[in-house]
């Protein structure tokens, strides 16, 4: 079964199309990088895949089901991390939220162990008892990554997960994402993501250009990624 | 003296439980305006009850629960217009109350007593109703603590975990509306909001966990009420405003301390 199927997807908030005729598929455990300009529609696409928005036209399937029916298998890192900062809540409690599910009202010992383990993996266990307000932007981003991972998702969707993180931290997180054997969609403004072991690249600017191939054959070459690929993706013949 | 104030002390104890839980939730969910709207709108239920000659507690409970559901729908469907719409509900509720009141001669002073309340005049049946609502609140918070906290932080993420966040939010507003009904006799429509939010606002500043915020709000609420009752008893002034002034002074001090 395909992990994600998007067919003839159109979407508009108001009058103008924000996404037009998007088509792509993702196999189980594939890694897709999503790039594109500000306002191109990347966040909108993720919200459609999560079922927070409904397509104006077209169809989306997540492991064969409509997104709304299959949300629990997704781990999501939102683009903006400045939720109610005054809230008296610790990092540990935020991460545990990833273990909530229907019909479950209390966290088990296993939930707590899992949360500790993830915090450890992300090197932020020392922050566990801090109030969210007292963290830096990058630290908050890591907390939300931890919250997404702790549910052991089959699909990870991350909307610029490393935008506020320092270079060594970025590498750490991208290494981690690369090593996860789950289906991954990662939005990034950092073109270095294309040097990673991605299976597909989507360039989203109202329309989508999908670049794919068996392991894509992106030579691990900076020039190719930063110049040729982007040029290729922007090429008129691609319809952008 | 104890005979004269005992029931008001019991009322304070029962109210402090609601202040702890619902007051804190109002503050962290930023539903202050909605709470004000339900509180003032509840006047419609009171007017209706006096007009029909039905039970004030029951009629007002149903009326405010309906307002809570309407407000939940409005805030979920029209998030960008919510502040104006909340104001509309506020005014409509009060207007309904005033219309029914003018149709019911002889009860004007009765109705007005609900505007400011009087904790020294609560009766046994009020205490029983408070106890029942407290029980509902306590059971709810035991089971829904983690959900409420997640809802306050990031409602979208709660939906992602397969939990009906909109329904949970609606339930929270209904709980708020019942809390208002239980407090109306003692505190009065106009000052409910202050009594429920001030302790939580102070507590939020000094706590790291929501659980401790609730405990501290409840304790502060109790201290404010009991000291207000004693002062108003000795100086023969109205209790609720006294309570609110004490609470506001402490809030001011806590804000200054931060700087
Ligand atoms: N809630 C909304 N209502 C109306 N229009 C919206 C809404 N959210 C986004 N848009 C519009 O949709 C378009 C796509 O926005 P989107 O946030 O998906 O872009 P993006 O690719 O994620 O951009 P960025 O790189 O800046 O995050 C933009 O033109 C934006 O103005
Ligand atoms: Mg975006």
GROMACS .gro file of N, CA, C and O in nm, chain A residues 109-216:
model
  432
  109UNK      N    1   0.364   0.411   3.265
  109UNK     CA    2   0.508   0.412   3.289
  109UNK      C    3   0.582   0.409   3.156
  109UNK      O    4   0.682   0.477   3.136
  110UNK      N    5   0.527   0.331   3.062
  110UNK     CA    6   0.592   0.319   2.933
  110UNK      C    7   0.595   0.452   2.858
  110UNK      O    8   0.693   0.487   2.793
  111UNK      N    9   0.485   0.526   2.870
  111UNK     CA   10   0.480   0.659   2.806
  111UNK      C   11   0.593   0.746   2.859
  111UNK      O   12   0.660   0.817   2.785
  112UNK      N   13   0.611   0.740   2.991
  112UNK     CA   14   0.713   0.825   3.052
  112UNK      C   15   0.853   0.782   3.011
  112UNK      O   16   0.941   0.865   2.985
  113UNK      N   17   0.873   0.651   3.005
  113UNK     CA   18   1.004   0.602   2.962
  113UNK      C   19   1.035   0.644   2.819
  113UNK      O   20   1.145   0.686   2.786
  114UNK      N   21   0.932   0.631   2.735
  114UNK     CA   22   0.946   0.669   2.595
  114UNK      C   23   0.983   0.818   2.582
  114UNK      O   24   1.072   0.855   2.504
  115UNK      N   25   0.916   0.898   2.660
  115UNK     CA   26   0.942   1.043   2.656
  115UNK      C   27   1.086   1.072   2.699
  115UNK      O   28   1.155   1.154   2.637
  116UNK      N   29   1.130   1.004   2.804
  116UNK     CA   30   1.268   1.023   2.850
  116UNK      C   31   1.367   0.984   2.741
  116UNK      O   32   1.464   1.055   2.714
  117UNK      N   33   1.338   0.870   2.678
  117UNK     CA   34   1.426   0.818   2.575
  117UNK      C   35   1.440   0.918   2.459
  117UNK      O   36   1.551   0.945   2.412
  118UNK      N   37   1.327   0.974   2.416
  118UNK     CA   38   1.331   1.069   2.304
  118UNK      C   39   1.407   1.196   2.342
  118UNK      O   40   1.488   1.248   2.265
  119UNK      N   41   1.382   1.244   2.465
  119UNK     CA   42   1.453   1.364   2.510
  119UNK      C   43   1.603   1.338   2.512
  119UNK      O   44   1.684   1.424   2.476
  120UNK      N   45   1.638   1.218   2.552
  120UNK     CA   46   1.778   1.178   2.554
  120UNK      C   47   1.836   1.177   2.412
  120UNK      O   48   1.942   1.232   2.386
  121UNK      N   49   1.762   1.113   2.320
  121UNK     CA   50   1.807   1.107   2.181
  121UNK      C   51   1.831   1.246   2.124
  121UNK      O   52   1.924   1.268   2.048
  122UNK      N   53   1.744   1.340   2.159
  122UNK     CA   54   1.758   1.475   2.106
  122UNK      C   55   1.850   1.561   2.191
  122UNK      O   56   1.863   1.682   2.167
  123UNK      N   57   1.910   1.498   2.292
  123UNK     CA   58   2.004   1.572   2.378
  123UNK      C   59   1.942   1.687   2.455
  123UNK      O   60   2.007   1.789   2.478
  124UNK      N   61   1.817   1.672   2.494
  124UNK     CA   62   1.757   1.780   2.571
  124UNK      C   63   1.694   1.726   2.700
  124UNK      O   64   1.604   1.788   2.757
  125UNK      N   65   1.744   1.614   2.747
  125UNK     CA   66   1.687   1.560   2.870
  125UNK      C   67   1.707   1.656   2.987
  125UNK      O   68   1.624   1.664   3.078
  126UNK      N   69   1.815   1.734   2.980
  126UNK     CA   70   1.841   1.831   3.086
  126UNK      C   71   1.734   1.941   3.095
  126UNK      O   72   1.725   2.011   3.194
  127UNK      N   73   1.654   1.954   2.989
  127UNK     CA   74   1.550   2.058   2.990
  127UNK      C   75   1.416   2.007   3.041
  127UNK      O   76   1.321   2.083   3.056
  128UNK      N   77   1.408   1.876   3.068
  128UNK     CA   78   1.279   1.811   3.093
  128UNK      C   79   1.190   1.886   3.192
  128UNK      O   80   1.069   1.895   3.172
  129UNK      N   81   1.249   1.940   3.299
  129UNK     CA   82   1.166   2.004   3.401
  129UNK      C   83   1.158   2.155   3.389
  129UNK      O   84   1.112   2.222   3.480
  130UNK      N   85   1.200   2.206   3.275
  130UNK     CA   86   1.193   2.351   3.257
  130UNK      C   87   1.056   2.392   3.206
  130UNK      O   88   0.990   2.318   3.134
  131UNK      N   89   1.017   2.514   3.244
  131UNK     CA   90   0.893   2.570   3.192
  131UNK      C   91   0.919   2.612   3.047
  131UNK      O   92   1.026   2.665   3.016
  132UNK      N   93   0.826   2.588   2.959
  132UNK     CA   94   0.846   2.610   2.816
  132UNK      C   95   0.887   2.754   2.785
  132UNK      O   96   0.964   2.782   2.694
  133UNK      N   97   0.837   2.846   2.867
  133UNK     CA   98   0.868   2.988   2.849
  133UNK      C   99   1.017   3.018   2.864
  133UNK      O  100   1.069   3.112   2.805
  134UNK      N  101   1.084   2.936   2.944
  134UNK     CA  102   1.225   2.965   2.973
  134UNK      C  103   1.322   2.904   2.872
  134UNK      O  104   1.442   2.899   2.896
  135UNK      N  105   1.270   2.856   2.758
  135UNK     CA  106   1.358   2.796   2.658
  135UNK      C  107   1.387   2.893   2.544
  135UNK      O  108   1.312   2.987   2.520
  136UNK      N  109   1.491   2.866   2.471
  136UNK     CA  110   1.518   2.944   2.350
  136UNK      C  111   1.433   2.890   2.235
  136UNK      O  112   1.374   2.782   2.246
  137UNK      N  113   1.428   2.965   2.126
  137UNK     CA  114   1.347   2.922   2.011
  137UNK      C  115   1.389   2.786   1.958
  137UNK      O  116   1.305   2.702   1.928
  138UNK      N  117   1.519   2.765   1.947
  138UNK     CA  118   1.569   2.637   1.897
  138UNK      C  119   1.537   2.523   1.991
  138UNK      O  120   1.501   2.413   1.947
  139UNK      N  121   1.547   2.550   2.120
  139UNK     CA  122   1.514   2.445   2.218
  139UNK      C  123   1.367   2.409   2.210
  139UNK      O  124   1.329   2.292   2.216
  140UNK      N  125   1.281   2.512   2.190
  140UNK     CA  126   1.138   2.485   2.177
  140UNK      C  127   1.110   2.398   2.055
  140UNK      O  128   1.026   2.309   2.058
  141UNK      N  129   1.182   2.427   1.947
  141UNK     CA  130   1.164   2.349   1.826
  141UNK      C  131   1.200   2.202   1.852
  141UNK      O  132   1.130   2.111   1.809
  142UNK      N  133   1.308   2.180   1.926
  142UNK     CA  134   1.346   2.042   1.958
  142UNK      C  135   1.241   1.973   2.043
  142UNK      O  136   1.216   1.853   2.028
  143UNK      N  137   1.179   2.050   2.133
  143UNK     CA  138   1.074   1.991   2.217
  143UNK      C  139   0.958   1.943   2.130
  143UNK      O  140   0.905   1.834   2.150
  144UNK      N  141   0.923   2.024   2.029
  144UNK     CA  142   0.811   1.985   1.942
  144UNK      C  143   0.850   1.867   1.852
  144UNK      O  144   0.765   1.784   1.818
  145UNK      N  145   0.976   1.858   1.818
  145UNK     CA  146   1.022   1.741   1.743
  145UNK      C  147   1.009   1.618   1.832
  145UNK      O  148   0.959   1.513   1.789
  146UNK      N  149   1.048   1.633   1.957
  146UNK     CA  150   1.036   1.521   2.051
  146UNK      C  151   0.890   1.479   2.066
  146UNK      O  152   0.857   1.360   2.067
  147UNK      N  153   0.800   1.576   2.075
  147UNK     CA  154   0.657   1.546   2.090
  147UNK      C  155   0.605   1.468   1.970
  147UNK      O  156   0.520   1.379   1.983
  148UNK      N  157   0.658   1.501   1.850
  148UNK     CA  158   0.614   1.429   1.730
  148UNK      C  159   0.670   1.286   1.728
  148UNK      O  160   0.602   1.193   1.686
  149UNK      N  161   0.793   1.271   1.774
  149UNK     CA  162   0.857   1.139   1.766
  149UNK      C  163   0.806   1.041   1.870
  149UNK      O  164   0.807   0.919   1.849
  150UNK      N  165   0.762   1.094   1.984
  150UNK     CA  166   0.731   1.007   2.097
  150UNK      C  167   0.611   0.917   2.070
  150UNK      O  168   0.595   0.813   2.134
  151UNK      N  169   0.530   0.953   1.971
  151UNK     CA  170   0.414   0.867   1.942
  151UNK      C  171   0.451   0.749   1.852
  151UNK      O  172   0.366   0.671   1.816
  152UNK      N  173   0.578   0.738   1.816
  152UNK     CA  174   0.626   0.634   1.725
  152UNK      C  175   0.544   0.631   1.597
  152UNK      O  176   0.481   0.531   1.564
  153UNK      N  177   0.542   0.745   1.526
  153UNK     CA  178   0.455   0.758   1.409
  153UNK      C  179   0.503   0.676   1.289
  153UNK      O  180   0.622   0.644   1.278
  154UNK      N  181   0.408   0.643   1.201
  154UNK     CA  182   0.445   0.577   1.074
  154UNK      C  183   0.483   0.681   0.970
  154UNK      O  184   0.553   0.650   0.874
  155UNK      N  185   0.430   0.802   0.988
  155UNK     CA  186   0.466   0.912   0.898
  155UNK      C  187   0.509   1.031   0.983
  155UNK      O  188   0.444   1.062   1.083
  156UNK      N  189   0.617   1.092   0.942
  156UNK     CA  190   0.661   1.214   1.009
  156UNK      C  191   0.642   1.330   0.913
  156UNK      O  192   0.688   1.323   0.799
  157UNK      N  193   0.575   1.436   0.956
  157UNK     CA  194   0.563   1.555   0.873
  157UNK      C  195   0.621   1.671   0.952
  157UNK      O  196   0.577   1.699   1.063
  158UNK      N  197   0.724   1.731   0.895
  158UNK     CA  198   0.790   1.838   0.968
  158UNK      C  199   0.795   1.963   0.884
  158UNK      O  200   0.839   1.961   0.769
  159UNK      N  201   0.747   2.073   0.942
  159UNK     CA  202   0.741   2.199   0.870
  159UNK      C  203   0.857   2.287   0.917
  159UNK      O  204   0.849   2.351   1.021
  160UNK      N  205   0.962   2.287   0.844
  160UNK     CA  206   1.084   2.358   0.879
  160UNK      C  207   1.130   2.329   1.022
  160UNK      O  208   1.138   2.417   1.105
  161UNK      N  209   1.164   2.204   1.045
  161UNK     CA  210   1.196   2.165   1.182
  161UNK      C  211   1.328   2.222   1.233
  161UNK      O  212   1.351   2.220   1.353
  162UNK      N  213   1.410   2.272   1.144
  162UNK     CA  214   1.541   2.317   1.192
  162UNK      C  215   1.564   2.466   1.172
  162UNK      O  216   1.675   2.514   1.184
  163UNK      N  217   1.455   2.541   1.145
  163UNK     CA  218   1.474   2.683   1.110
  163UNK      C  219   1.538   2.763   1.223
  163UNK      O  220   1.606   2.861   1.197
  164UNK      N  221   1.516   2.722   1.347
  164UNK     CA  222   1.573   2.803   1.457
  164UNK      C  223   1.689   2.732   1.526
  164UNK      O  224   1.730   2.770   1.634
  165UNK      N  225   1.739   2.628   1.461
  165UNK     CA  226   1.840   2.546   1.529
  165UNK      C  227   1.980   2.575   1.473
  165UNK      O  228   1.996   2.600   1.353
  166UNK      N  229   2.080   2.573   1.559
  166UNK     CA  230   2.216   2.606   1.516
  166UNK      C  231   2.273   2.498   1.423
  166UNK      O  232   2.221   2.385   1.419
  167UNK      N  233   2.378   2.529   1.345
  167UNK     CA  234   2.426   2.437   1.242
  167UNK      C  235   2.456   2.296   1.294
  167UNK      O  236   2.416   2.197   1.229
  168UNK      N  237   2.521   2.283   1.408
  168UNK     CA  238   2.554   2.147   1.451
  168UNK      C  239   2.426   2.075   1.493
  168UNK      O  240   2.409   1.955   1.468
  169UNK      N  241   2.334   2.151   1.553
  169UNK     CA  242   2.204   2.093   1.590
  169UNK      C  243   2.126   2.051   1.467
  169UNK      O  244   2.060   1.947   1.466
  170UNK      N  245   2.135   2.131   1.359
  170UNK     CA  246   2.065   2.097   1.235
  170UNK      C  247   2.114   1.966   1.178
  170UNK      O  248   2.037   1.881   1.137
  171UNK      N  249   2.245   1.952   1.180
  171UNK     CA  250   2.303   1.830   1.126
  171UNK      C  251   2.255   1.711   1.208
  171UNK      O  252   2.214   1.609   1.153
  172UNK      N  253   2.258   1.730   1.339
  172UNK     CA  254   2.213   1.625   1.430
  172UNK      C  255   2.070   1.582   1.396
  172UNK      O  256   2.039   1.463   1.385
  173UNK      N  257   1.983   1.682   1.378
  173UNK     CA  258   1.843   1.650   1.355
  173UNK      C  259   1.822   1.588   1.218
  173UNK      O  260   1.747   1.490   1.203
  174UNK      N  261   1.891   1.640   1.118
  174UNK     CA  262   1.877   1.581   0.984
  174UNK      C  263   1.933   1.438   0.983
  174UNK      O  264   1.875   1.350   0.919
  175UNK      N  265   2.043   1.416   1.053
  175UNK     CA  266   2.096   1.279   1.065
  175UNK      C  267   1.990   1.187   1.122
  175UNK      O  268   1.968   1.075   1.075
  176UNK      N  269   1.924   1.240   1.226
  176UNK     CA  270   1.823   1.160   1.296
  176UNK      C  271   1.706   1.129   1.202
  176UNK      O  272   1.661   1.014   1.192
  177UNK      N  273   1.660   1.233   1.132
  177UNK     CA  274   1.547   1.214   1.039
  177UNK      C  275   1.584   1.110   0.934
  177UNK      O  276   1.507   1.022   0.900
  178UNK      N  277   1.707   1.123   0.884
  178UNK     CA  278   1.755   1.031   0.781
  178UNK      C  279   1.755   0.887   0.832
  178UNK      O  280   1.722   0.794   0.759
  179UNK      N  281   1.786   0.872   0.959
  179UNK     CA  282   1.799   0.736   1.012
  179UNK      C  283   1.665   0.673   1.048
  179UNK      O  284   1.655   0.552   1.066
  180UNK      N  285   1.559   0.754   1.061
  180UNK     CA  286   1.429   0.697   1.095
  180UNK      C  287   1.373   0.615   0.981
  180UNK      O  288   1.365   0.664   0.869
  181UNK      N  289   1.330   0.495   1.011
  181UNK     CA  290   1.274   0.413   0.905
  181UNK      C  291   1.124   0.428   0.901
  181UNK      O  292   1.049   0.332   0.919
  182UNK      N  293   1.079   0.550   0.877
  182UNK     CA  294   0.936   0.576   0.860
  182UNK      C  295   0.921   0.666   0.738
  182UNK      O  296   1.020   0.716   0.684
  183UNK      N  297   0.797   0.685   0.695
  183UNK     CA  298   0.772   0.775   0.583
  183UNK      C  299   0.792   0.918   0.633
  183UNK      O  300   0.742   0.954   0.739
  184UNK      N  301   0.867   0.996   0.557
  184UNK     CA  302   0.900   1.130   0.605
  184UNK      C  303   0.872   1.237   0.500
  184UNK      O  304   0.907   1.220   0.383
  185UNK      N  305   0.811   1.348   0.542
  185UNK     CA  306   0.796   1.466   0.457
  185UNK      C  307   0.854   1.582   0.535
  185UNK      O  308   0.806   1.613   0.644
  186UNK      N  309   0.956   1.643   0.481
  186UNK     CA  310   1.019   1.751   0.556
  186UNK      C  311   1.026   1.876   0.470
  186UNK      O  312   1.085   1.877   0.363
  187UNK      N  313   0.962   1.982   0.518
  187UNK     CA  314   0.968   2.111   0.451
  187UNK      C  315   1.093   2.181   0.498
  187UNK      O  316   1.123   2.182   0.617
  188UNK      N  317   1.167   2.237   0.404
  188UNK     CA  318   1.286   2.309   0.447
  188UNK      C  319   1.318   2.424   0.353
  188UNK      O  320   1.298   2.416   0.233
  189UNK      N  321   1.369   2.531   0.411
  189UNK     CA  322   1.420   2.640   0.330
  189UNK      C  323   1.570   2.623   0.310
  189UNK      O  324   1.633   2.700   0.239
  190UNK      N  325   1.624   2.525   0.379
  190UNK     CA  326   1.768   2.504   0.370
  190UNK      C  327   1.796   2.398   0.264
  190UNK      O  328   1.765   2.281   0.279
  191UNK      N  329   1.855   2.445   0.156
  191UNK     CA  330   1.875   2.363   0.039
  191UNK      C  331   1.966   2.243   0.069
  191UNK      O  332   1.967   2.143  -0.002
  192UNK      N  333   2.039   2.252   0.179
  192UNK     CA  334   2.128   2.140   0.216
  192UNK      C  335   2.051   2.010   0.237
  192UNK      O  336   2.107   1.902   0.230
  193UNK      N  337   1.921   2.024   0.258
  193UNK     CA  338   1.842   1.903   0.278
  193UNK      C  339   1.850   1.814   0.154
  193UNK      O  340   1.838   1.692   0.161
  194UNK      N  341   1.873   1.876   0.038
  194UNK     CA  342   1.878   1.798  -0.086
  194UNK      C  343   2.004   1.712  -0.094
  194UNK      O  344   2.013   1.621  -0.176
  195UNK      N  345   2.101   1.743  -0.009
  195UNK     CA  346   2.221   1.660  -0.004
  195UNK      C  347   2.198   1.534   0.076
  195UNK      O  348   2.282   1.446   0.085
  196UNK      N  349   2.082   1.528   0.139
  196UNK     CA  350   2.049   1.413   0.222
  196UNK      C  351   2.000   1.297   0.138
  196UNK      O  352   1.976   1.311   0.019
  197UNK      N  353   1.979   1.188   0.206
  197UNK     CA  354   1.938   1.067   0.137
  197UNK      C  355   1.788   1.070   0.108
  197UNK      O  356   1.712   0.988   0.157
  198UNK      N  357   1.745   1.169   0.026
  198UNK     CA  358   1.601   1.180   0.000
  198UNK      C  359   1.561   1.096  -0.120
  198UNK      O  360   1.640   1.074  -0.211
  199UNK      N  361   1.438   1.049  -0.118
  199UNK     CA  362   1.388   0.970  -0.230
  199UNK      C  363   1.316   1.056  -0.331
  199UNK      O  364   1.314   1.027  -0.449
  200UNK      N  365   1.251   1.162  -0.281
  200UNK     CA  366   1.177   1.250  -0.371
  200UNK      C  367   1.194   1.393  -0.326
  200UNK      O  368   1.216   1.420  -0.209
  201UNK      N  369   1.182   1.482  -0.423
  201UNK     CA  370   1.185   1.623  -0.391
  201UNK      C  371   1.061   1.686  -0.451
  201UNK      O  372   1.029   1.662  -0.568
  202UNK      N  373   0.990   1.764  -0.371
  202UNK     CA  374   0.877   1.838  -0.426
  202UNK      C  375   0.910   1.986  -0.419
  202UNK      O  376   0.947   2.036  -0.314
  203UNK      N  377   0.901   2.050  -0.532
  203UNK     CA  378   0.918   2.195  -0.534
  203UNK      C  379   0.777   2.252  -0.546
  203UNK      O  380   0.709   2.231  -0.646
  204UNK      N  381   0.732   2.319  -0.441
  204UNK     CA  382   0.593   2.364  -0.437
  204UNK      C  383   0.586   2.515  -0.454
  204UNK      O  384   0.641   2.590  -0.374
  205UNK      N  385   0.522   2.555  -0.562
  205UNK     CA  386   0.496   2.696  -0.583
  205UNK      C  387   0.364   2.703  -0.657
  205UNK      O  388   0.360   2.713  -0.778
  206UNK      N  389   0.258   2.692  -0.582
  206UNK     CA  390   0.123   2.678  -0.633
  206UNK      C  391   0.108   2.543  -0.703
  206UNK      O  392   0.029   2.460  -0.660
  207UNK      N  393   0.185   2.522  -0.808
  207UNK     CA  394   0.191   2.388  -0.866
  207UNK      C  395   0.308   2.314  -0.802
  207UNK      O  396   0.390   2.375  -0.734
  208UNK      N  397   0.315   2.187  -0.828
  208UNK     CA  398   0.426   2.112  -0.771
  208UNK      C  399   0.508   2.047  -0.881
  208UNK      O  400   0.453   1.998  -0.978
  209UNK      N  401   0.637   2.055  -0.864
  209UNK     CA  402   0.722   1.976  -0.951
  209UNK      C  403   0.782   1.868  -0.863
  209UNK      O  404   0.841   1.897  -0.759
  210UNK      N  405   0.760   1.747  -0.904
  210UNK     CA  406   0.811   1.638  -0.822
  210UNK      C  407   0.931   1.578  -0.893
  210UNK      O  408   0.924   1.542  -1.010
  211UNK      N  409   1.038   1.571  -0.822
  211UNK     CA  410   1.156   1.510  -0.879
  211UNK      C  411   1.177   1.379  -0.808
  211UNK      O  412   1.184   1.372  -0.686
  212UNK      N  413   1.182   1.272  -0.885
  212UNK     CA  414   1.199   1.145  -0.816
  212UNK      C  415   1.283   1.052  -0.899
  212UNK      O  416   1.310   1.075  -1.015
  213UNK      N  417   1.325   0.949  -0.835
  213UNK     CA  418   1.402   0.851  -0.909
  213UNK      C  419   1.436   0.744  -0.809
  213UNK      O  420   1.419   0.766  -0.691
  214UNK      N  421   1.482   0.633  -0.858
  214UNK     CA  422   1.525   0.533  -0.763
  214UNK      C  423   1.643   0.593  -0.687
  214UNK      O  424   1.746   0.622  -0.746
  215UNK      N  425   1.621   0.622  -0.564
  215UNK     CA  426   1.719   0.688  -0.478
  215UNK      C  427   1.767   0.820  -0.538
  215UNK      O  428   1.868   0.874  -0.501
  216UNK      N  429   1.691   0.867  -0.635
  216UNK     CA  430   1.709   0.999  -0.692
  216UNK      C  431   1.841   1.024  -0.764
  216UNK      O  432   1.849   1.108  -0.852
   0.00000   0.00000   0.00000
